[in-house]
XYZ file of C-alpha atoms in Angstrom:
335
model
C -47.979 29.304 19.053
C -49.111 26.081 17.180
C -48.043 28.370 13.793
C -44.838 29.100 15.447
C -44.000 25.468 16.497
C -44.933 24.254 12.647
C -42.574 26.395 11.532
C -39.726 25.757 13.431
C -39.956 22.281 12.753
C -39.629 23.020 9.161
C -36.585 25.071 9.698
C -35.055 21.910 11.154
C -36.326 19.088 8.919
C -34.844 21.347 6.046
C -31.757 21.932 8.250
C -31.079 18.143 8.616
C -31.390 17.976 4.900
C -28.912 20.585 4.093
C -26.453 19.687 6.887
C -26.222 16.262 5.469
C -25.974 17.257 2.121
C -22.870 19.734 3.031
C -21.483 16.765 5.606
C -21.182 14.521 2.813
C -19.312 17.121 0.101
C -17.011 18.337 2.507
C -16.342 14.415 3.081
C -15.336 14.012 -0.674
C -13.807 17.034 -1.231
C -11.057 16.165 2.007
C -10.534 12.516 0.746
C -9.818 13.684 -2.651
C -7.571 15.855 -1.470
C -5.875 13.128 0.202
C -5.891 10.684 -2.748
C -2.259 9.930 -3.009
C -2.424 8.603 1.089
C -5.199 6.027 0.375
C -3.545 5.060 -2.501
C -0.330 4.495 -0.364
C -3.066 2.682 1.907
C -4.020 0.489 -0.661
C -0.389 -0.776 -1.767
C 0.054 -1.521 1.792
C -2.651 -3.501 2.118
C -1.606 -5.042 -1.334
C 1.654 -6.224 0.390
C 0.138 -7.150 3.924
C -1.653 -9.808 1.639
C 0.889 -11.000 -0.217
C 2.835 -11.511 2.724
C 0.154 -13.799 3.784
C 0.317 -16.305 0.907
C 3.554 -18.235 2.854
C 1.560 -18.746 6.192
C -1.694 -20.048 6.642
C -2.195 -18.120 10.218
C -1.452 -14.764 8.751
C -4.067 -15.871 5.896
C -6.703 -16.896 8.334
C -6.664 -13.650 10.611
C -6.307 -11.590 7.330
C -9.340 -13.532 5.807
C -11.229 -12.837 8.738
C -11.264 -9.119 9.180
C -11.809 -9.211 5.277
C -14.538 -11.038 5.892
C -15.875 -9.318 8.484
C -15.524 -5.935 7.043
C -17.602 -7.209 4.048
C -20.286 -7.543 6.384
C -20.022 -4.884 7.448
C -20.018 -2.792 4.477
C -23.304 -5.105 3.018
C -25.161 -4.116 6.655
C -23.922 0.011 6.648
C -25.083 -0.262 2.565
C -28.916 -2.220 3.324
C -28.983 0.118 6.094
C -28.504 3.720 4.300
C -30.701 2.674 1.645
C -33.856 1.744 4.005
C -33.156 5.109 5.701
C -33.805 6.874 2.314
C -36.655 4.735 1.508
C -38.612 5.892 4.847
C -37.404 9.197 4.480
C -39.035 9.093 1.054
C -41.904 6.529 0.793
C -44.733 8.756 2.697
C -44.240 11.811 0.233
C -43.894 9.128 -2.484
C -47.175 7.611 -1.621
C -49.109 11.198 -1.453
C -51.893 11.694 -4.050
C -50.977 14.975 -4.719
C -53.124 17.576 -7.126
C -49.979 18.899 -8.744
C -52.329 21.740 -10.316
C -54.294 23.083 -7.379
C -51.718 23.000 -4.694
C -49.572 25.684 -4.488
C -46.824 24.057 -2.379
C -45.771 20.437 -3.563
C -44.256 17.946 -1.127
C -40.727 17.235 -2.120
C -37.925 15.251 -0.462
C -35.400 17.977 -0.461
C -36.828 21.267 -0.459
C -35.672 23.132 -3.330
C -36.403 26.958 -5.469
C -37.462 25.807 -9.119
C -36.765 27.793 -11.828
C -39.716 26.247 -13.860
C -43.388 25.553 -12.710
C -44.971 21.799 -11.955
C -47.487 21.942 -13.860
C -47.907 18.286 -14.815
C -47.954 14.778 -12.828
C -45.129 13.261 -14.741
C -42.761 16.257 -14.090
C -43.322 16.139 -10.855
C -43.282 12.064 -10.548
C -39.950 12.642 -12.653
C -38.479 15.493 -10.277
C -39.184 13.087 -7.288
C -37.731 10.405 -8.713
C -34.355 12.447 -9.279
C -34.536 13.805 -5.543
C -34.430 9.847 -4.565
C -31.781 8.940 -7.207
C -29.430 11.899 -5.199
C -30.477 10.729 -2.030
C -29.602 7.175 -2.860
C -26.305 8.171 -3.869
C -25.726 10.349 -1.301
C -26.619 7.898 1.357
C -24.460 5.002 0.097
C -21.076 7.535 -0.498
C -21.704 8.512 3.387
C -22.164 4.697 4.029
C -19.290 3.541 1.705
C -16.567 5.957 3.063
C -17.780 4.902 6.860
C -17.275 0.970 5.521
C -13.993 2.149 4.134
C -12.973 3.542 7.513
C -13.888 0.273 9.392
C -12.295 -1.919 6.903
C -8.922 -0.389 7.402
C -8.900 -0.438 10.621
C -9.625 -3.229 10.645
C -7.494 -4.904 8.591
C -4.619 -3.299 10.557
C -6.303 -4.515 13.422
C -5.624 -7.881 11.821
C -1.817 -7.389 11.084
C -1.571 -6.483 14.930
C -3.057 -10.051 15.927
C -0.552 -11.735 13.238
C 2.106 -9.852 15.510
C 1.183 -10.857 18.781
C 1.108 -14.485 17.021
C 4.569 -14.469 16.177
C 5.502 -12.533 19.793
C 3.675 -15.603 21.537
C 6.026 -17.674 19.286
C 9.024 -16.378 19.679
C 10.519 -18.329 21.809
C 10.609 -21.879 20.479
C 9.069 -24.123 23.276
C 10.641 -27.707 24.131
C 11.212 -30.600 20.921
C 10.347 -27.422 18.883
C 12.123 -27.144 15.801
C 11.996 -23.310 14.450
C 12.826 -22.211 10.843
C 14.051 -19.307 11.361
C 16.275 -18.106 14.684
C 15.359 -15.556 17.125
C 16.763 -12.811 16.044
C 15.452 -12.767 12.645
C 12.082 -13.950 14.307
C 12.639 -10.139 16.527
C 13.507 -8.253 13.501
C 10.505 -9.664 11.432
C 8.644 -8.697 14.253
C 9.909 -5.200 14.448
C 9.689 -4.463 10.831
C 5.969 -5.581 11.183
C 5.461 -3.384 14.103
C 6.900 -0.444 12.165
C 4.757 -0.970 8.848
C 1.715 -1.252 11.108
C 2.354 1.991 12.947
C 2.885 3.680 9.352
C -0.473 1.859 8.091
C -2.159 3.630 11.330
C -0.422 6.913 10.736
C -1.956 7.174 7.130
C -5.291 6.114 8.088
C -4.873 9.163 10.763
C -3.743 11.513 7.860
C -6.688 10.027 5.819
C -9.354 10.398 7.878
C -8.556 12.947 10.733
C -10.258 15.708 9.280
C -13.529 14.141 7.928
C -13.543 12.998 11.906
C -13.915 16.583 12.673
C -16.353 17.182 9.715
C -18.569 14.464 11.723
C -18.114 15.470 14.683
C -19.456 18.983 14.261
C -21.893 17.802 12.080
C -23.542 15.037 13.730
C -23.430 16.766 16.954
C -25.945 19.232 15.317
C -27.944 16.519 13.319
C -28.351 14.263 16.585
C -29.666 16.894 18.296
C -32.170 18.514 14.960
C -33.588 14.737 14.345
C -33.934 14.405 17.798
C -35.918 17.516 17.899
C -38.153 16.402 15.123
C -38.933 12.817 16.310
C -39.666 14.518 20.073
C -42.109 17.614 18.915
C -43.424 14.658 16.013
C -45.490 13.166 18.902
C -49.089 14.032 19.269
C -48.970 15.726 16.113
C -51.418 14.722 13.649
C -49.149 13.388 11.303
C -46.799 11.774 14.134
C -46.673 8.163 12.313
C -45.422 10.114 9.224
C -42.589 12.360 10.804
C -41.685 9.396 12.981
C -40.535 7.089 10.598
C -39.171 9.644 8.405
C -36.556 10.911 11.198
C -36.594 7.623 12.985
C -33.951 6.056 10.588
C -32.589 8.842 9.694
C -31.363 9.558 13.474
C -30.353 5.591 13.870
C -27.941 6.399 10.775
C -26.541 9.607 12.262
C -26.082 8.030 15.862
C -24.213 4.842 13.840
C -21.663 7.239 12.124
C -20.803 8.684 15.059
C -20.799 5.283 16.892
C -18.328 4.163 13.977
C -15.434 6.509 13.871
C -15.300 6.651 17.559
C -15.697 2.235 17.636
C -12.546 2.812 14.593
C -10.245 4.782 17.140
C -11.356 2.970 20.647
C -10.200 -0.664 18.592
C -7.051 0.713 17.493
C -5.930 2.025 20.489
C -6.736 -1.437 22.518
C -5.100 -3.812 19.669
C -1.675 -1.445 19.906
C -2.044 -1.458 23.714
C -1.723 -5.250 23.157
C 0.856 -5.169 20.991
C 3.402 -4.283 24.097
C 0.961 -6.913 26.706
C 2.040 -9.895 23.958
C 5.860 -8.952 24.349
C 5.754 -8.858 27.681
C 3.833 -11.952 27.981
C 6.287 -13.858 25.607
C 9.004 -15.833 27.288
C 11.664 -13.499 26.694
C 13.379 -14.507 29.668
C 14.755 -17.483 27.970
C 16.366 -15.305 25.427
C 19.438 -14.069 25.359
C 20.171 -11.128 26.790
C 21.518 -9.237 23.572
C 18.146 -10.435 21.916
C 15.771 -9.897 24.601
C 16.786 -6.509 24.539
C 15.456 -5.543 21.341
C 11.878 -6.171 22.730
C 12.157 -3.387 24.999
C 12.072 -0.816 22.237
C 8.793 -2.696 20.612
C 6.947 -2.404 24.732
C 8.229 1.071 25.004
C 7.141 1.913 21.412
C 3.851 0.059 22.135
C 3.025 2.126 25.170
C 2.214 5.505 22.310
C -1.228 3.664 21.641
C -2.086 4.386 18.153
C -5.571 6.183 17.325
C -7.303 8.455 15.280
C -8.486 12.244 16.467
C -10.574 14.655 15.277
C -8.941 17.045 13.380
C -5.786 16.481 15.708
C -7.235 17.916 18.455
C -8.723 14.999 20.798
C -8.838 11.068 20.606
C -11.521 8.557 18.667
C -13.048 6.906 21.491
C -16.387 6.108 22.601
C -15.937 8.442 25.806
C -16.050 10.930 22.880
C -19.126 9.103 21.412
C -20.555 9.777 25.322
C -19.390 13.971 24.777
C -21.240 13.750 21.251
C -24.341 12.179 22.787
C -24.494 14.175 25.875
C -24.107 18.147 23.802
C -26.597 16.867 21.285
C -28.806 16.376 24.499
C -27.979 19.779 26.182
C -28.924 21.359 22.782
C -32.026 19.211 22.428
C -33.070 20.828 25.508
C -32.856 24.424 24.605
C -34.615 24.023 21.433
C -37.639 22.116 23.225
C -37.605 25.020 25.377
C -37.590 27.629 22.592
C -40.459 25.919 21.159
């Protein structure tokens, strides 16, 4: 039984290993197949910030999410590598008779074509496994950054347009530079650019959602498996912090691509809740009319699925959570 249990917990530390591995490919290969939309992403962008340069509001919100996402990005980057380092510093810091033993410890583990015979080779083929991990680890981390900076930067162009909504209307010994109805079509055009900025980051990242969905649905529930059966073990400590980080890092992808399409869906939502809000009424009718179309076009909340087939949100962070449980449970009772 205890022989039985050992091994099965092998099966799904090296599992985890591959899965991850795979996750992260697939990842690359989709958003090089989808080059030419990011690059369309990126001239957007290019413009949303040279629009900003006349107006020091737009610049401020803009600044801000730029800001923000580089915090982001520095915290998802500090984060991936201290995973890696306590997946790898126990089998790092193993004195380990590379002659005698017939099975060395390795980070991922691989088939060699050649024998370890020597210290340094296998120092050197450890050192290589970390190097991959490393890199592996902060592409996974820099395409999840990449996700949250987009959205929100087009989070931010959707607060620059419920600005100008709230100031449409000029209010009393208020002098406006520009009229109302070139205030209404600014606004519009803006609405449309941001819907097409949403659409690509859809396009962009709609299928990698799906890739981490089914993926992390499986790794949640492995890791979880490992850190649970890990307990009373003789080497719990070990196994513990291995998987510990490990599983905080799966949980947080999840957490992020469903955060990604809950906040895009609320900012469009209030896209339509600032044109109601804005004193229309004192507008004339031929003008006030025009911001019907933006609250009816408002109402289609923008968002980001999985593979086209349900909605970013965190209820489906809860359905991820709550099948990585229900499998959990079968393999503890397999065990």
């Amino acid at each position: 039984m205890h022989s039985h249990s050992h091994d099965l917990f092998d099966l799904m530390d090296c599992f985890s290993s591959f899965l991850t591995q795979v996750k992260f490919s697939i990842k690359l290969i989709i958003f090089w197949a989808n080059e030419r939309k990011f690059l369309e992403i990126l001239t957007m962008m290019a413009e949303d910030w040279n629009d900003c340069v006349n107006s020091d509001v737009n610049m401020r919100e803009t600044a801000y999410k730029a800001k923000l996402a580089d915090r982001i990005t520095n915290a998802l980057f500090t984060l991936h590598t201290l995973t890696i380092v306590a997946y790898s510093i126990g089998i790092f810091l193993t004195d380990v008779d590379v002659v005698n033993q017939s099975e060395l410890p390795l980070l991922l583990k691989v088939e060699l074509p050649v024998d370890i015979n020597t210290k340094r080779m296998y120092k050197t083929l450890l050192a290589m496994q970390f190097v991959h991990l490393i890199m592996s680890g902060c592409g996974t981390g820099l395409l999840n950054a990449l996700l949250l900076t987009l959205t929100l930067h087009v989070g931010g162009q959707m607060d620059i347009l419920r600005c100008w909504l709230n100031d449409l209307v000029p209010k009393e010994n208020e002098e406006r530079s520009e009229s109302i109805v070139a205030m209404t079509n600014k606004i519009i055009r803006k609405h449309q650019k941001v819907i097409s900025f949403s659409e690509y980051i859809e396009d962009l990242y709609t299928y990698i959602a799906l890739v981490q969905f089914t993926s992390n649905t499986v790794l949640i529930c492995s890791l979880g498996f490992l850190i649970v059966t890990a307990i009373g073990s003789p080497d719990a400590t070990e196994h513990i912090v291995r998987s510990l980080l490990f599983y905080t890092v799966t949980n947080l992808e999840a957490f992020i691509f469903c955060f990604a399409g809950e906040y895009l869906k609320n900012k469009s939502k209030a896209i339509g809740n600032a044109a109601y809000n804005s004193a229309w009424y004192e507008m004339k009718p031929e003008n006030s009319r025009n911001l019907i179309f933006l609250i009816l076009r408002a109402q289609k909340q923008l968002t980001l699925t999985v593979g086209k087939i349900m909605d970013l949100s965190l209820e489906s962070f809860t359905s991820i959570m709550k099948a990585s449980g229900s499998y959990l449970s079968v393999l503890l009772a397999m065990q």
